[in-house]
PDB file of C-alpha atoms in Angstrom:
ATOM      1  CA  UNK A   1       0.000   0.000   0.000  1.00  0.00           C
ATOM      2  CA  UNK A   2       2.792   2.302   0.840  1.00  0.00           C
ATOM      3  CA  UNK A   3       3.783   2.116  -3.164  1.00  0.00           C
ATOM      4  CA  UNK A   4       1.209   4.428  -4.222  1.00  0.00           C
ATOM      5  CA  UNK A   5       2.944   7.364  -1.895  1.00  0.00           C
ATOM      6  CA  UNK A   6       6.667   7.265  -3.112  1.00  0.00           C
ATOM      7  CA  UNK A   7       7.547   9.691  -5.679  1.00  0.00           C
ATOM      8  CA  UNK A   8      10.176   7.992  -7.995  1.00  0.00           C
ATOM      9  CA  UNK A   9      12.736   9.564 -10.291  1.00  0.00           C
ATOM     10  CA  UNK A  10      10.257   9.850 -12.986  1.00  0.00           C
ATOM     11  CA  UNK A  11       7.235  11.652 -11.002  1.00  0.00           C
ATOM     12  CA  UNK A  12       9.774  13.378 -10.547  1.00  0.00           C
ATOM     13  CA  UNK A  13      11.095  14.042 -13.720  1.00  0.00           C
ATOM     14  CA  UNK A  14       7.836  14.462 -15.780  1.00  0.00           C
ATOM     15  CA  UNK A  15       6.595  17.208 -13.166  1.00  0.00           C
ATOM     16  CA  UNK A  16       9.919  18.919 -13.914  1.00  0.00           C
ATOM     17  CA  UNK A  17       9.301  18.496 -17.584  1.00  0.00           C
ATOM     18  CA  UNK A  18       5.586  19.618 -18.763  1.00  0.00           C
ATOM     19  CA  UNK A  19       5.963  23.466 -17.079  1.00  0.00           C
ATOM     20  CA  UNK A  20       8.861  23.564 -19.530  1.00  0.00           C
ATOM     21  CA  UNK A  21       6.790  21.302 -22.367  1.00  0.00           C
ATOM     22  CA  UNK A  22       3.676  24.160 -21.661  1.00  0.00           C
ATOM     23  CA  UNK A  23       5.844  27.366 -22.278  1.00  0.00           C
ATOM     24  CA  UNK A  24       7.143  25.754 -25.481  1.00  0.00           C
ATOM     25  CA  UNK A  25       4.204  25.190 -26.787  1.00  0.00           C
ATOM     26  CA  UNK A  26       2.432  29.020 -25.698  1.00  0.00           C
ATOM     27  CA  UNK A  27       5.909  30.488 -27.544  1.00  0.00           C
ATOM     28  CA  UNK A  28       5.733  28.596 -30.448  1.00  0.00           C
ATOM     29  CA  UNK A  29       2.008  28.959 -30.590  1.00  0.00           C
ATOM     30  CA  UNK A  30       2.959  32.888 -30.623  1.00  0.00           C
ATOM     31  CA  UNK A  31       5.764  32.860 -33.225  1.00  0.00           C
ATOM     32  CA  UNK A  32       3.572  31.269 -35.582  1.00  0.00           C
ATOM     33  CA  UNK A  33       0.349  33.522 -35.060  1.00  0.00           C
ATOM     34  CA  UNK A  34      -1.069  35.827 -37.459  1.00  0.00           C
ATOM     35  CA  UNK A  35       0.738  39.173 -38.238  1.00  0.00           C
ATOM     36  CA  UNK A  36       0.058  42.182 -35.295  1.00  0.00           C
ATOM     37  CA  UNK A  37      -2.632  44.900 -35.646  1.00  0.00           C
ATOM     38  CA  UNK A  38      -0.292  47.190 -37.957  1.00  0.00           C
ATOM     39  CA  UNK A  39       0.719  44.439 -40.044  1.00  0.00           C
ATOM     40  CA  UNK A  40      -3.030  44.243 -41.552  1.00  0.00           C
ATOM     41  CA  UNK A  41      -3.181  45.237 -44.917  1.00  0.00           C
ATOM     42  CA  UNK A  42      -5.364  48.539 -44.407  1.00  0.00           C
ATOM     43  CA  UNK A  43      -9.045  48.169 -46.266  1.00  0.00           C
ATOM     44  CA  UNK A  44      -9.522  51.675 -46.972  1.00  0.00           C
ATOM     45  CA  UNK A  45      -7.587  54.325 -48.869  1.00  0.00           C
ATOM     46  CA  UNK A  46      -7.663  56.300 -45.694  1.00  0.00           C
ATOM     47  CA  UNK A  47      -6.367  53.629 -43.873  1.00  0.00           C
ATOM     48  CA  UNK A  48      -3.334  53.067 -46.322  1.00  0.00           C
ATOM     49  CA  UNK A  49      -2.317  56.690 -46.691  1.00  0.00           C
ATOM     50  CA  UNK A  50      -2.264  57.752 -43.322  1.00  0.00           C
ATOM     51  CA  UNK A  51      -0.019  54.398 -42.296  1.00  0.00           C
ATOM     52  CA  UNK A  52       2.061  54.908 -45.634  1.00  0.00           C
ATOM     53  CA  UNK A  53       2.913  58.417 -44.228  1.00  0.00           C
ATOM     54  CA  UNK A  54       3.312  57.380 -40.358  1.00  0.00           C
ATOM     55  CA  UNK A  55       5.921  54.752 -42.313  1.00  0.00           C
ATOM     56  CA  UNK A  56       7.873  57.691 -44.166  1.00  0.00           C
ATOM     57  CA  UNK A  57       8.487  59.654 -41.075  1.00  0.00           C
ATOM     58  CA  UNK A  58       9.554  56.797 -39.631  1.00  0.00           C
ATOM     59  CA  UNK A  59      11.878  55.655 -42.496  1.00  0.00           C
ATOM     60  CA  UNK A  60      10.291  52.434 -41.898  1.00  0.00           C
ATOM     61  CA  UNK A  61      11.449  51.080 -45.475  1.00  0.00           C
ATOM     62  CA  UNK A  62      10.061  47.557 -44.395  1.00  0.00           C
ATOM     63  CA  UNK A  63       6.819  48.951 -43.597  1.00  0.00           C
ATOM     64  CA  UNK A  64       6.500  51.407 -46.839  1.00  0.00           C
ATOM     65  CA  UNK A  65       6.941  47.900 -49.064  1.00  0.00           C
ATOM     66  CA  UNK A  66       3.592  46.484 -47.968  1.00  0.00           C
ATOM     67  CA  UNK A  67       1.662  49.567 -48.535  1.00  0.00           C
ATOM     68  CA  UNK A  68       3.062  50.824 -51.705  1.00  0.00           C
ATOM     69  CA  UNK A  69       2.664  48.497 -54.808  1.00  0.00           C
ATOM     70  CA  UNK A  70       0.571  47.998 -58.043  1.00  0.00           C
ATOM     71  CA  UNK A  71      -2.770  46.012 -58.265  1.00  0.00           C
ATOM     72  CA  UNK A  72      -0.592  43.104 -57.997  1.00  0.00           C
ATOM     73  CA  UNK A  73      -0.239  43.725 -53.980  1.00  0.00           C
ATOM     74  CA  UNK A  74       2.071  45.129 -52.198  1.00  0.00           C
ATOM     75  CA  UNK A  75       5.720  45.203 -53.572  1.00  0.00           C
ATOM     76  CA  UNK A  76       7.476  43.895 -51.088  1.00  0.00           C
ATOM     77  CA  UNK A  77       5.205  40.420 -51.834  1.00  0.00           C
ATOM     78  CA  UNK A  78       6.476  40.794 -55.791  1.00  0.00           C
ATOM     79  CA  UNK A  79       9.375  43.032 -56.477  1.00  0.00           C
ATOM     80  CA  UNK A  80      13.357  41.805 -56.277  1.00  0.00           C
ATOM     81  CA  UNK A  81      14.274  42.837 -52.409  1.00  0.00           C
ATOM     82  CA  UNK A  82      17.373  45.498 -53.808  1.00  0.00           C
ATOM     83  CA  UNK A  83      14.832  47.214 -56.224  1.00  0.00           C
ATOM     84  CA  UNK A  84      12.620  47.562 -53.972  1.00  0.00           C
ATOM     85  CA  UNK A  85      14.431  48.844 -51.543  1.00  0.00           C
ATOM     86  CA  UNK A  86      16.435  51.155 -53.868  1.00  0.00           C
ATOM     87  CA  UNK A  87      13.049  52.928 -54.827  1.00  0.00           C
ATOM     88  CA  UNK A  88      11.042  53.162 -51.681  1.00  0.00           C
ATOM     89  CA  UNK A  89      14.736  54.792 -50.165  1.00  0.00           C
ATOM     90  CA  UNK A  90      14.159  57.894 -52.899  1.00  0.00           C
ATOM     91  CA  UNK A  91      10.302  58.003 -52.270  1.00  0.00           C
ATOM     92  CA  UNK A  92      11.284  58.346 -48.251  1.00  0.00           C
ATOM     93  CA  UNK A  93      13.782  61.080 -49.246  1.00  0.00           C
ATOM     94  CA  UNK A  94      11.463  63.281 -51.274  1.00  0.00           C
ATOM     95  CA  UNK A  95       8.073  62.385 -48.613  1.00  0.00           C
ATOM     96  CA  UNK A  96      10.455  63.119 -45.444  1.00  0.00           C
ATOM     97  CA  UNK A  97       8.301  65.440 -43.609  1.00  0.00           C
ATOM     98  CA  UNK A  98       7.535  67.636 -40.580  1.00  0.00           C
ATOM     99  CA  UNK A  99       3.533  67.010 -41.049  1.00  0.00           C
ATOM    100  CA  UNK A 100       1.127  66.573 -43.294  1.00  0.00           C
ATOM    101  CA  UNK A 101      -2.771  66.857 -44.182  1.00  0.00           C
ATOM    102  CA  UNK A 102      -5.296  65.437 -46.042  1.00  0.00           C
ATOM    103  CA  UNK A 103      -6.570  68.292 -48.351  1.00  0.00           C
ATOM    104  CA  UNK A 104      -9.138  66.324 -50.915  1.00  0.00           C
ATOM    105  CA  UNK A 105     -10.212  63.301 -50.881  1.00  0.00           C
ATOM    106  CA  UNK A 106     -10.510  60.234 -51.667  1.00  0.00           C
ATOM    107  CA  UNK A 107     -11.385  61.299 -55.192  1.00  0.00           C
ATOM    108  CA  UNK A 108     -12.161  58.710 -57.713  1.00  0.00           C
ATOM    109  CA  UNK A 109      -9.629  58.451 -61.096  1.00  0.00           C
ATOM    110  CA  UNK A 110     -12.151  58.903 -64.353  1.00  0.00           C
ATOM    111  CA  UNK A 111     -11.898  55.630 -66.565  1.00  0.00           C
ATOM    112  CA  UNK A 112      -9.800  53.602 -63.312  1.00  0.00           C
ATOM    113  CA  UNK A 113     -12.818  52.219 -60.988  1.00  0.00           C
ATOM    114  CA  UNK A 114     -10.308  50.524 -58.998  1.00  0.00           C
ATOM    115  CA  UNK A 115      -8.108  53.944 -58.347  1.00  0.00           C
ATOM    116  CA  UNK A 116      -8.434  56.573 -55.588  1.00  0.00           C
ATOM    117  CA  UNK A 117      -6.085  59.870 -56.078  1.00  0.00           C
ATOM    118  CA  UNK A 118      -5.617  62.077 -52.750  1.00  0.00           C
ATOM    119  CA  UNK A 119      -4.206  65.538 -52.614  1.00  0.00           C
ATOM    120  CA  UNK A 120      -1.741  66.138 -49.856  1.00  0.00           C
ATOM    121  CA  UNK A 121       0.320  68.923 -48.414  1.00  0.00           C
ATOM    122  CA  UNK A 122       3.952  68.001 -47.271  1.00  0.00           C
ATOM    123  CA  UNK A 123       4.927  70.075 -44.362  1.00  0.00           C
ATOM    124  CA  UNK A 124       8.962  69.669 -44.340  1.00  0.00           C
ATOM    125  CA  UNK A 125      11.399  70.356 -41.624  1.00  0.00           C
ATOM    126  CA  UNK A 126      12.875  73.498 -43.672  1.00  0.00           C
ATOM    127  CA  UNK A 127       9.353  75.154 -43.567  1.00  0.00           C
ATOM    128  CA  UNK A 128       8.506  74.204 -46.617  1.00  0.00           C
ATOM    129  CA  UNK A 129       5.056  73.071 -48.004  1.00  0.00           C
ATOM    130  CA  UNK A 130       3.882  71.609 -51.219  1.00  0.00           C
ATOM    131  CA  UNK A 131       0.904  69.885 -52.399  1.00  0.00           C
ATOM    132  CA  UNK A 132       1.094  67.096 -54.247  1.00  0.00           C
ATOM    133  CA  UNK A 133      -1.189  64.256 -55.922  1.00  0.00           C
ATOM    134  CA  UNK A 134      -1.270  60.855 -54.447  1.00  0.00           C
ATOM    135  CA  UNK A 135      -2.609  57.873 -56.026  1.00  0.00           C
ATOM    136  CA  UNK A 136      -3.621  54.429 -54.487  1.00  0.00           C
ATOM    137  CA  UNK A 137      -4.934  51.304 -56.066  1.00  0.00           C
ATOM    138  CA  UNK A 138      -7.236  48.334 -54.913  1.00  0.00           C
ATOM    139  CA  UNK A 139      -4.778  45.514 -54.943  1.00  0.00           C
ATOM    140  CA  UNK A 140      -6.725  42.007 -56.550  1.00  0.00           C
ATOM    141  CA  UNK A 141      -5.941  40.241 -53.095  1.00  0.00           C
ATOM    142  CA  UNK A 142      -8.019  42.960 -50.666  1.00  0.00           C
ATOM    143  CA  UNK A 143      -7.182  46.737 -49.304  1.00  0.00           C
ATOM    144  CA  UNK A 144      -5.695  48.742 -51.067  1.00  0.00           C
ATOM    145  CA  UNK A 145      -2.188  49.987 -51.877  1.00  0.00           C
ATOM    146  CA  UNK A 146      -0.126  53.543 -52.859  1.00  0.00           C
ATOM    147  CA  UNK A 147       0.309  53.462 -56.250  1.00  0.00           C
ATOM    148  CA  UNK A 148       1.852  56.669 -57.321  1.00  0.00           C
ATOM    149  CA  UNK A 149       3.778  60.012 -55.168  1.00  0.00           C
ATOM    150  CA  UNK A 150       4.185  61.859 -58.424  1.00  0.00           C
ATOM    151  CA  UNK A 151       7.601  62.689 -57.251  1.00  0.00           C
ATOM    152  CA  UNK A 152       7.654  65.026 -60.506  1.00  0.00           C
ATOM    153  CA  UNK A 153       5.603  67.592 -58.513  1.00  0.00           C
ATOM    154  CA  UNK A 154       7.796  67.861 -55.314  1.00  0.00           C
ATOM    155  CA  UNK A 155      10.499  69.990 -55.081  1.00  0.00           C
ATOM    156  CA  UNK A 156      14.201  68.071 -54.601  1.00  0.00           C
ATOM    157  CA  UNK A 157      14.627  66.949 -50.976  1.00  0.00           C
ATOM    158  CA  UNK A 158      16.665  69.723 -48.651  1.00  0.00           C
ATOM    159  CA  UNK A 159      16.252  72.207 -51.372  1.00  0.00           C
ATOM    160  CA  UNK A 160      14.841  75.627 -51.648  1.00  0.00           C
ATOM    161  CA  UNK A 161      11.013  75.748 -51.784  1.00  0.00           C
ATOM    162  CA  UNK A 162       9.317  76.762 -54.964  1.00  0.00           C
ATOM    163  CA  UNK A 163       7.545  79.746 -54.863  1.00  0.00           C
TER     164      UNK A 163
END
């Protein structure tokens, strides 16, 4: 009868063991979970622009790949790694800013159902402010993407403003 109360190397052992088993398991369980909240692709132009920008000031190059792209998706899911990166470096460059603000739209592209254009002014660190056109596209896989800066309409980076 006494048999029943002994604890033997291997109660001992497996009690040792399945705390350890249980974290395992809860940080593998993690590492393989979905994406965090600012990893979603966004579902409205709104939603893209405004965390395109909050990437820019952030020269969050990463970040800027999987909300700027084509109707394809995002580029970072498509585009060589180097290209990419070599592109979305000059786009940070000449949107570096201070601030910035919304002022019209969403406004729908004639002839491009799938294509919302914004205008936005670029408050930079010199003073400087320009408005310029930005264009985003609904991507075939969901949400939507920036398309085009126009980087033709903004004066060079560090430069003198226009008048």
């Amino acid at each position: 009868m006494s048999s029943y109360l002994r604890i033997t190397p291997f109660t001992l052992e497996v009690s040792l063991v399945r705390p350890r088993l249980a974290v395992l398991v809860a940080l593998g369980a993690l590492a393989c979970g979905s994406p965090g909240p600012d990893k979603v692709a966004p579902q409205s132009p709104q939603q893209t622009l405004t965390q395109f920008m909050s990437a820019v000031k952030a020269n969050d190059i990463s970040r800027m790949g999987t909300l700027w792209g084509s109707d394809r998706g995002p580029a970072a899911s498509w585009m060589k790694s180097d290209e990419l990166k070599e592109r979305l470096t000059v786009i940070q460059k000449y949107l570096d800013h201070a601030g910035y603000r919304v002022v019209e739209g969403p406004l729908p592209v004639a002839g491009h159902d799938n294509t919302m254009s914004f205008r936005v002014e670029l408050q930079r660190a010199n003073g400087c402010a320009v408005v310029f056109p930005v264009d985003l596209v609904r991507a075939k896989g969901g949400g939507w993407v920036v398309n085009d800066v126009h980087l033709a309409s903004l004066s060079t980076p560090g430069g003198a403003c226009r008048q």
